[in-house]
PDB file of C-alpha atoms in Angstrom:
ATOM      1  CA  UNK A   1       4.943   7.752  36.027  1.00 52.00           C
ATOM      2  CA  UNK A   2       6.869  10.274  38.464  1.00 57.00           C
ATOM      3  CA  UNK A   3      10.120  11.143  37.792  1.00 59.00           C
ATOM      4  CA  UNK A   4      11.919   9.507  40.649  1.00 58.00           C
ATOM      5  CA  UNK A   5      10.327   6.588  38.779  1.00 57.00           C
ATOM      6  CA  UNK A   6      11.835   7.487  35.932  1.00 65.00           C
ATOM      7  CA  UNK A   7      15.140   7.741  37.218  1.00 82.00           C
ATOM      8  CA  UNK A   8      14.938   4.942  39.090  1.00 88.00           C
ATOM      9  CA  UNK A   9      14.127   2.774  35.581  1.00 92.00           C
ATOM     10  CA  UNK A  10      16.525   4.666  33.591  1.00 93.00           C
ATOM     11  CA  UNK A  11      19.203   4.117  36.288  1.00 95.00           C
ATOM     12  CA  UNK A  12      18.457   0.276  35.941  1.00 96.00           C
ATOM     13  CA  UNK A  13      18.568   0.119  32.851  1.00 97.00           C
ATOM     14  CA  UNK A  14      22.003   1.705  32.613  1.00 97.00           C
ATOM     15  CA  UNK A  15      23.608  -0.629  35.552  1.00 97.00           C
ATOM     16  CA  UNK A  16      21.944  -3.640  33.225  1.00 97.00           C
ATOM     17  CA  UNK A  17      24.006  -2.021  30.737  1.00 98.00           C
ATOM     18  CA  UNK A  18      27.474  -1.547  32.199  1.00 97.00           C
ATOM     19  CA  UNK A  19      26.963  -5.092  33.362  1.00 97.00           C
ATOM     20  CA  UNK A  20      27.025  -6.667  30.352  1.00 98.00           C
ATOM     21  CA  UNK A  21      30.021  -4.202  29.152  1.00 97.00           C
ATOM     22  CA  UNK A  22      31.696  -5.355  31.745  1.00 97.00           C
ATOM     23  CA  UNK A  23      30.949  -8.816  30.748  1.00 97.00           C
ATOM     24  CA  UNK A  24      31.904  -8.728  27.054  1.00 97.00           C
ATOM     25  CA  UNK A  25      35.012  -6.876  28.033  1.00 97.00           C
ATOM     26  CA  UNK A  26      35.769 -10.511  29.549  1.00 97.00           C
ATOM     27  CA  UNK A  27      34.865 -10.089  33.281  1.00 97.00           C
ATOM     28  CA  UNK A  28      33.483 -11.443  35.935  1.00 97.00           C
ATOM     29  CA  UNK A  29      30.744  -8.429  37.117  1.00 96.00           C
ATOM     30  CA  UNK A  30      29.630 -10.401  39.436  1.00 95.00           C
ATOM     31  CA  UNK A  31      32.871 -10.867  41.871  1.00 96.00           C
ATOM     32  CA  UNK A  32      33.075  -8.520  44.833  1.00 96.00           C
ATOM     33  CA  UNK A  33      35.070  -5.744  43.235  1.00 95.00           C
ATOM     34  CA  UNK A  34      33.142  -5.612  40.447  1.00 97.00           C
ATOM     35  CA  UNK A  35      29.579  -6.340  42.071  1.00 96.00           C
ATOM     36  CA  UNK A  36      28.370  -2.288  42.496  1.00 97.00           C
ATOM     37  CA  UNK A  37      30.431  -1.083  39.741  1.00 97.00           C
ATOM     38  CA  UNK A  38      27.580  -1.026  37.211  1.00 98.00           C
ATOM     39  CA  UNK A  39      25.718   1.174  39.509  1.00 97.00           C
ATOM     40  CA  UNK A  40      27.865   3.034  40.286  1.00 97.00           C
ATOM     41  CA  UNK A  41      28.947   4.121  37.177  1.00 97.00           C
ATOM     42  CA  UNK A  42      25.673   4.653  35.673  1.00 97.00           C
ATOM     43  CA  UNK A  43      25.417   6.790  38.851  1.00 96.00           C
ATOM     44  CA  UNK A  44      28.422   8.806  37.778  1.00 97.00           C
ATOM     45  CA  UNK A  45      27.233   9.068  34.407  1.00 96.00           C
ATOM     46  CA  UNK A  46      23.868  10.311  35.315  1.00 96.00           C
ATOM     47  CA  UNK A  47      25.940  13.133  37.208  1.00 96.00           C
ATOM     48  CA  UNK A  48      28.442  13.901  34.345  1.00 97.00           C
ATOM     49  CA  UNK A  49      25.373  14.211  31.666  1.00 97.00           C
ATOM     50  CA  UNK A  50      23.208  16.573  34.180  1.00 97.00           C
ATOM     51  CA  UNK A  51      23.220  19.195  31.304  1.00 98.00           C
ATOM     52  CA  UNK A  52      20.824  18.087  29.226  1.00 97.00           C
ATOM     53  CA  UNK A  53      17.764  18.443  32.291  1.00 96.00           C
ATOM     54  CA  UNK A  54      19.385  21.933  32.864  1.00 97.00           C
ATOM     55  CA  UNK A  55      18.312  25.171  31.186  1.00 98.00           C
ATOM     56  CA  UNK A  56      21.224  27.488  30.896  1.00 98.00           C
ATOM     57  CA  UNK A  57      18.928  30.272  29.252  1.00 97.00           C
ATOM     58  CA  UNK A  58      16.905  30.174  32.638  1.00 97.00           C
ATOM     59  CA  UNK A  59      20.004  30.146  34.582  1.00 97.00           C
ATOM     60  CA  UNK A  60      20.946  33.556  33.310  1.00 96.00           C
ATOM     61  CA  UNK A  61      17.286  35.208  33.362  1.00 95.00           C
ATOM     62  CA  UNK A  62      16.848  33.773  37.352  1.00 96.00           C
ATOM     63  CA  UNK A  63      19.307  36.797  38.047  1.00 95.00           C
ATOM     64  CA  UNK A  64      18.992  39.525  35.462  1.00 95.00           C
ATOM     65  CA  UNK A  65      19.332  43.452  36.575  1.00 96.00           C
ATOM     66  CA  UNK A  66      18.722  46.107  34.689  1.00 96.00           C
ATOM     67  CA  UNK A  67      22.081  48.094  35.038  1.00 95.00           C
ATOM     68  CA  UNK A  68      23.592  50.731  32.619  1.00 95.00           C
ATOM     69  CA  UNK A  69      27.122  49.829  32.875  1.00 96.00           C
ATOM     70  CA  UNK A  70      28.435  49.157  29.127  1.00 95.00           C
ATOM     71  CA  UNK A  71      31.769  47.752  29.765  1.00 97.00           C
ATOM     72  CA  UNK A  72      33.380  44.685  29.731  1.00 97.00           C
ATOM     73  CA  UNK A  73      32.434  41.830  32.043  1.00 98.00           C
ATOM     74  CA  UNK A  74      35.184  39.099  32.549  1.00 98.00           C
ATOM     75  CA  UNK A  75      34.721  36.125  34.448  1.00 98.00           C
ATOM     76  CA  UNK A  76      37.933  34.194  33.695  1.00 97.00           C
ATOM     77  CA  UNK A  77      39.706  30.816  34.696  1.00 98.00           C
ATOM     78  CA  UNK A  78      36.114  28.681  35.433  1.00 98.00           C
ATOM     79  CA  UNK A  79      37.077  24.991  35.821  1.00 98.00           C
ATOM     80  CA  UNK A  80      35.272  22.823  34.080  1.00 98.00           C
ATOM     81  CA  UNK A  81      34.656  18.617  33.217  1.00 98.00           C
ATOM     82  CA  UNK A  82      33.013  17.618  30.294  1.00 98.00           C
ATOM     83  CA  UNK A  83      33.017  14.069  27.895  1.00 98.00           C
ATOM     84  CA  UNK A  84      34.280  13.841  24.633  1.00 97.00           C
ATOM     85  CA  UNK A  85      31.496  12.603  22.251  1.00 97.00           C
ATOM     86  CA  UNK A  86      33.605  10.895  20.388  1.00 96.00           C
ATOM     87  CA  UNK A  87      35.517   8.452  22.832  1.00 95.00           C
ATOM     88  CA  UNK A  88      33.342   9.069  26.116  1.00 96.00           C
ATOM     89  CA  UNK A  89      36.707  10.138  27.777  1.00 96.00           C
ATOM     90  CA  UNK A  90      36.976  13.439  29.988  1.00 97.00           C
ATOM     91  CA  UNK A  91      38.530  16.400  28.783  1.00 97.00           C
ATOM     92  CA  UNK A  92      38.759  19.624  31.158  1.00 98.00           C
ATOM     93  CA  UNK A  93      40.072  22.828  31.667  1.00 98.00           C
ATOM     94  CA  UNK A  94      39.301  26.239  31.633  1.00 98.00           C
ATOM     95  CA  UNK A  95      36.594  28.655  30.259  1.00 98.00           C
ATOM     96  CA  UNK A  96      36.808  32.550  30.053  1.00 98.00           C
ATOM     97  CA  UNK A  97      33.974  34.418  29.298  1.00 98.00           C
ATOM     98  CA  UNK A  98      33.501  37.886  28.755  1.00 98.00           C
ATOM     99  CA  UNK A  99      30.399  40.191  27.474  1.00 98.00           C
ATOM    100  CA  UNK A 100      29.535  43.540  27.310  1.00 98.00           C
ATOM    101  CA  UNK A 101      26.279  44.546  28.640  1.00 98.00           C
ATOM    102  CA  UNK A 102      23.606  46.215  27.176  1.00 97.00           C
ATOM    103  CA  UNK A 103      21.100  47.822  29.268  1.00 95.00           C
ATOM    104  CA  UNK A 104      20.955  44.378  31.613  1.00 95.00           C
ATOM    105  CA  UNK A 105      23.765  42.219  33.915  1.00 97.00           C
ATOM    106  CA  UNK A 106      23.355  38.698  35.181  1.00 97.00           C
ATOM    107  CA  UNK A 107      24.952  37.103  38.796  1.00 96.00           C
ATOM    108  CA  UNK A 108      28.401  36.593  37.837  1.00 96.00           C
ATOM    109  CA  UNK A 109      27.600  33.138  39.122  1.00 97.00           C
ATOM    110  CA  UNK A 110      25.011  32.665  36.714  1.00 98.00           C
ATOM    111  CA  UNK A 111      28.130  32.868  33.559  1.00 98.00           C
ATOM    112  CA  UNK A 112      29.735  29.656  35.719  1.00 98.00           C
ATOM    113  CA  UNK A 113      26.786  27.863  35.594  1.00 98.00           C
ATOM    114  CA  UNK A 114      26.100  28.188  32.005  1.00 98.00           C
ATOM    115  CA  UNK A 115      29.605  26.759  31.343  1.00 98.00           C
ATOM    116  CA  UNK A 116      28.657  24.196  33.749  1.00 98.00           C
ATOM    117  CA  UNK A 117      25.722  22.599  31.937  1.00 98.00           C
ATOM    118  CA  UNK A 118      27.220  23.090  28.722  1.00 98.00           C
ATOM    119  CA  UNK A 119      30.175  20.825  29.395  1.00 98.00           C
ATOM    120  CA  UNK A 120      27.815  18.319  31.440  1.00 98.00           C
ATOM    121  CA  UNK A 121      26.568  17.012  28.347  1.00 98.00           C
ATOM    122  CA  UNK A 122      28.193  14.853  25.772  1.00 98.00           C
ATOM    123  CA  UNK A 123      30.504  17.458  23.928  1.00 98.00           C
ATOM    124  CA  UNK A 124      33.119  18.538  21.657  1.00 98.00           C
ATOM    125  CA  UNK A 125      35.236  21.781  22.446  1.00 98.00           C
ATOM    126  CA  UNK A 126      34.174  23.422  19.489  1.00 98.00           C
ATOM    127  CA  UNK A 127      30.649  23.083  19.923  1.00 98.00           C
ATOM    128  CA  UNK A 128      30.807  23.914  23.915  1.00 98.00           C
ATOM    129  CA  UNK A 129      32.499  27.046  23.101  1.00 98.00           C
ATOM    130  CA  UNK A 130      29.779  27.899  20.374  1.00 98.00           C
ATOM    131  CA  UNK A 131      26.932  26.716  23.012  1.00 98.00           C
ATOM    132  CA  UNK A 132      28.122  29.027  25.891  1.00 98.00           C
ATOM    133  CA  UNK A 133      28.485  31.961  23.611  1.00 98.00           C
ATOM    134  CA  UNK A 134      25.285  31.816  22.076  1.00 98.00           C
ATOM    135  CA  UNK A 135      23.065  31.094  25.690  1.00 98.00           C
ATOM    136  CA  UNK A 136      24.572  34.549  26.670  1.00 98.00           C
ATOM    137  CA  UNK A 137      24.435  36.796  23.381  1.00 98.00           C
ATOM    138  CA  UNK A 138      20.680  35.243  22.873  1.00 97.00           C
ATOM    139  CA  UNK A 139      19.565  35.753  26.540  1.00 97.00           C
ATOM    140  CA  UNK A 140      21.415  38.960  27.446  1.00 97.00           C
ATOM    141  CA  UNK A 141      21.533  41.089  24.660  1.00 97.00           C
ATOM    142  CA  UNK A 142      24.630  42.486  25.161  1.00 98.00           C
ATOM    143  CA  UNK A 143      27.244  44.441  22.827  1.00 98.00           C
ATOM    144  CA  UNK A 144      29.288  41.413  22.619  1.00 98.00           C
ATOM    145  CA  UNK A 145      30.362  37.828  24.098  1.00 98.00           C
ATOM    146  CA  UNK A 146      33.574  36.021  24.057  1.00 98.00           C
ATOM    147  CA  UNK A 147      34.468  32.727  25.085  1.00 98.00           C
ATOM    148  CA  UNK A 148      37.734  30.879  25.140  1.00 98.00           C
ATOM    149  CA  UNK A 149      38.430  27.640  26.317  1.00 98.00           C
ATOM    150  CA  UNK A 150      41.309  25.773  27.075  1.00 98.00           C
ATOM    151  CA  UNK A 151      41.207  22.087  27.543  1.00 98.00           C
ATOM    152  CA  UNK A 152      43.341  18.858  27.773  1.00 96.00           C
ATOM    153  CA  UNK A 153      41.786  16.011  26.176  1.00 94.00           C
ATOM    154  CA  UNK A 154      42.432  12.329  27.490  1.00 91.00           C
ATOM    155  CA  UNK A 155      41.061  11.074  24.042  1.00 89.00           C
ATOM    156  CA  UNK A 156      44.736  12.679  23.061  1.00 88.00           C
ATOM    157  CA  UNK A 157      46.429  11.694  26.525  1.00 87.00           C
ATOM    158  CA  UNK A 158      45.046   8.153  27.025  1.00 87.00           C
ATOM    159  CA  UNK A 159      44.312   6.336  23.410  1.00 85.00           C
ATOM    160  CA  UNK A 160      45.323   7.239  19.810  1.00 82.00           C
ATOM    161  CA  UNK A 161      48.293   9.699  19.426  1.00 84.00           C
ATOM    162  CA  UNK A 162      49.085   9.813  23.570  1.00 82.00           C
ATOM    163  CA  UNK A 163      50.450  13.432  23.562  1.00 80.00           C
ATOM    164  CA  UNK A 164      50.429  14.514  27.359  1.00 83.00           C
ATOM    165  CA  UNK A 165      51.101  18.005  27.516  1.00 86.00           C
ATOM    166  CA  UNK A 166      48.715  19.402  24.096  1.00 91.00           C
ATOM    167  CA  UNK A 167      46.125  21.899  25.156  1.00 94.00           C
ATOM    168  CA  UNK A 168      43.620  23.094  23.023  1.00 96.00           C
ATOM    169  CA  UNK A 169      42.262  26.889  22.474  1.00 97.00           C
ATOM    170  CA  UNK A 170      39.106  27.332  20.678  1.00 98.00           C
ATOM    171  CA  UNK A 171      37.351  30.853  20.718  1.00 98.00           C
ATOM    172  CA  UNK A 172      34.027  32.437  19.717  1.00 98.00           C
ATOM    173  CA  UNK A 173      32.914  36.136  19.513  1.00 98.00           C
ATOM    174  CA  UNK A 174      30.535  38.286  18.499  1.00 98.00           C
ATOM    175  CA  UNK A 175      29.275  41.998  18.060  1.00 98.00           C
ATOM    176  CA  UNK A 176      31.726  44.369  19.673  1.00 98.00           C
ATOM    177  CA  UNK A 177      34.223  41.276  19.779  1.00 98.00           C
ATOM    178  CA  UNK A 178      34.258  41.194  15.999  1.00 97.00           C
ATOM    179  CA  UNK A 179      36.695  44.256  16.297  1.00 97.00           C
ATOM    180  CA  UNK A 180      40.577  43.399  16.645  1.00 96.00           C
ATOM    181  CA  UNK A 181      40.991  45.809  19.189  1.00 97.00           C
ATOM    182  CA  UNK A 182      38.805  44.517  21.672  1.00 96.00           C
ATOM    183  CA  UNK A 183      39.774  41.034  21.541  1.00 96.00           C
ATOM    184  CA  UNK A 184      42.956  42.180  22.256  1.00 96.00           C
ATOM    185  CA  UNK A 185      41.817  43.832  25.444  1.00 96.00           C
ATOM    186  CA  UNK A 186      39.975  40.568  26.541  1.00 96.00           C
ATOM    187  CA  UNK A 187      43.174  38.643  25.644  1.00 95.00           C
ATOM    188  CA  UNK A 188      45.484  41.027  27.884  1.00 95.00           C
ATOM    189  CA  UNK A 189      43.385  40.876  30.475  1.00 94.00           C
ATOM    190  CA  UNK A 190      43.097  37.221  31.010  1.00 91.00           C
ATOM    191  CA  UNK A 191      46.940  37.354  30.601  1.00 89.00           C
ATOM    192  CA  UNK A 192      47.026  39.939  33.235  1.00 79.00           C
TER     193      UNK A 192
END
């Protein structure tokens, strides 16, 4: 079996799916507005759960220099999408990344795209933020990583306690990050 085959039977199988959802949910998924919707959707969800074919450890070793710089690396304010686990609802925001090399650099890019599968996989905050740090301090070696990551959730917005305007911070560091001082400097900086 190929994998367009594959795809094609797994697609299927989710329209057959969000058919019947729609269905039980007490509609008609078979008048026009509805008609494509399964489809469609298990289109979009296909798209929103590309993370789990992706390999983020890859990602970073595609573009890996040798470099002696031994400072920090920021790449700050990366969008991101991701679905809560919990409710299948979106929650997004923002991710900030630092790390401090250690004999090696990857594409700047490359710290985007990690970020990018991670939170194109069923998630939870705290977990994505582990994830992301964790690729890069296994793959790169470095002194240190940081992540922080700021994100409404519509689980919160939408459903249950309906607070609009809560944002949630979660963080996760290691090595040369472990020390107050440099935190701090990663902090000020992404204020600055």
């Amino acid at each position: 079996m190929t994998q367009e085959t594959n795809n094609s039977e797994v697609l299927d199988t989710l329209a057959n799916h969000y058919f019947e959802i729609l269905r039980l949910l007490g509609e008609d998924p078979s008048r026009e507005g509805l008609e494509k919707t399964p489809l469609r959707v298990a289109k979009a969800m296909q798209v929103l759960t590309r993370g789990y074919e992706q390999d983020p450890h890859q990602v970073l070793t595609d573009a890996l220099f040798e470099e002696p710089y031994n400072q920090m690396v920021i790449v700050k304010d990366i969008d991101f999408f991701s679905l809560c686990e919990h409710h299948i609802l979106p929650f997004y925001g923002k991710a900030h990344v630092a790390y401090i090399p250690k004999g090696h650099i990857t594409g700047l890019s490359k710290i985007a795209r990690v970020v990018d599968i991670y939170s194109h996989r069923l998630q939870v905050q705290e977990r994505m933020t582990q994830q992301i740090k964790d690729c890069i301090e296994q793959t790169l070696h470095p002194m240190g990583v940081m992540v922080v990551v700021e994100a409404r959730h519509m689980c919160m917005q939408m459903r249950g306690v309906e607070k609009q305007n809560s944002i949630t911070t979660t963080s996760a560091f290691s090595g040369a990050f472990n020390q107050a001082k440099t935190r701090e400097e990663f902090m000020n900086l992404l204020r600055g």
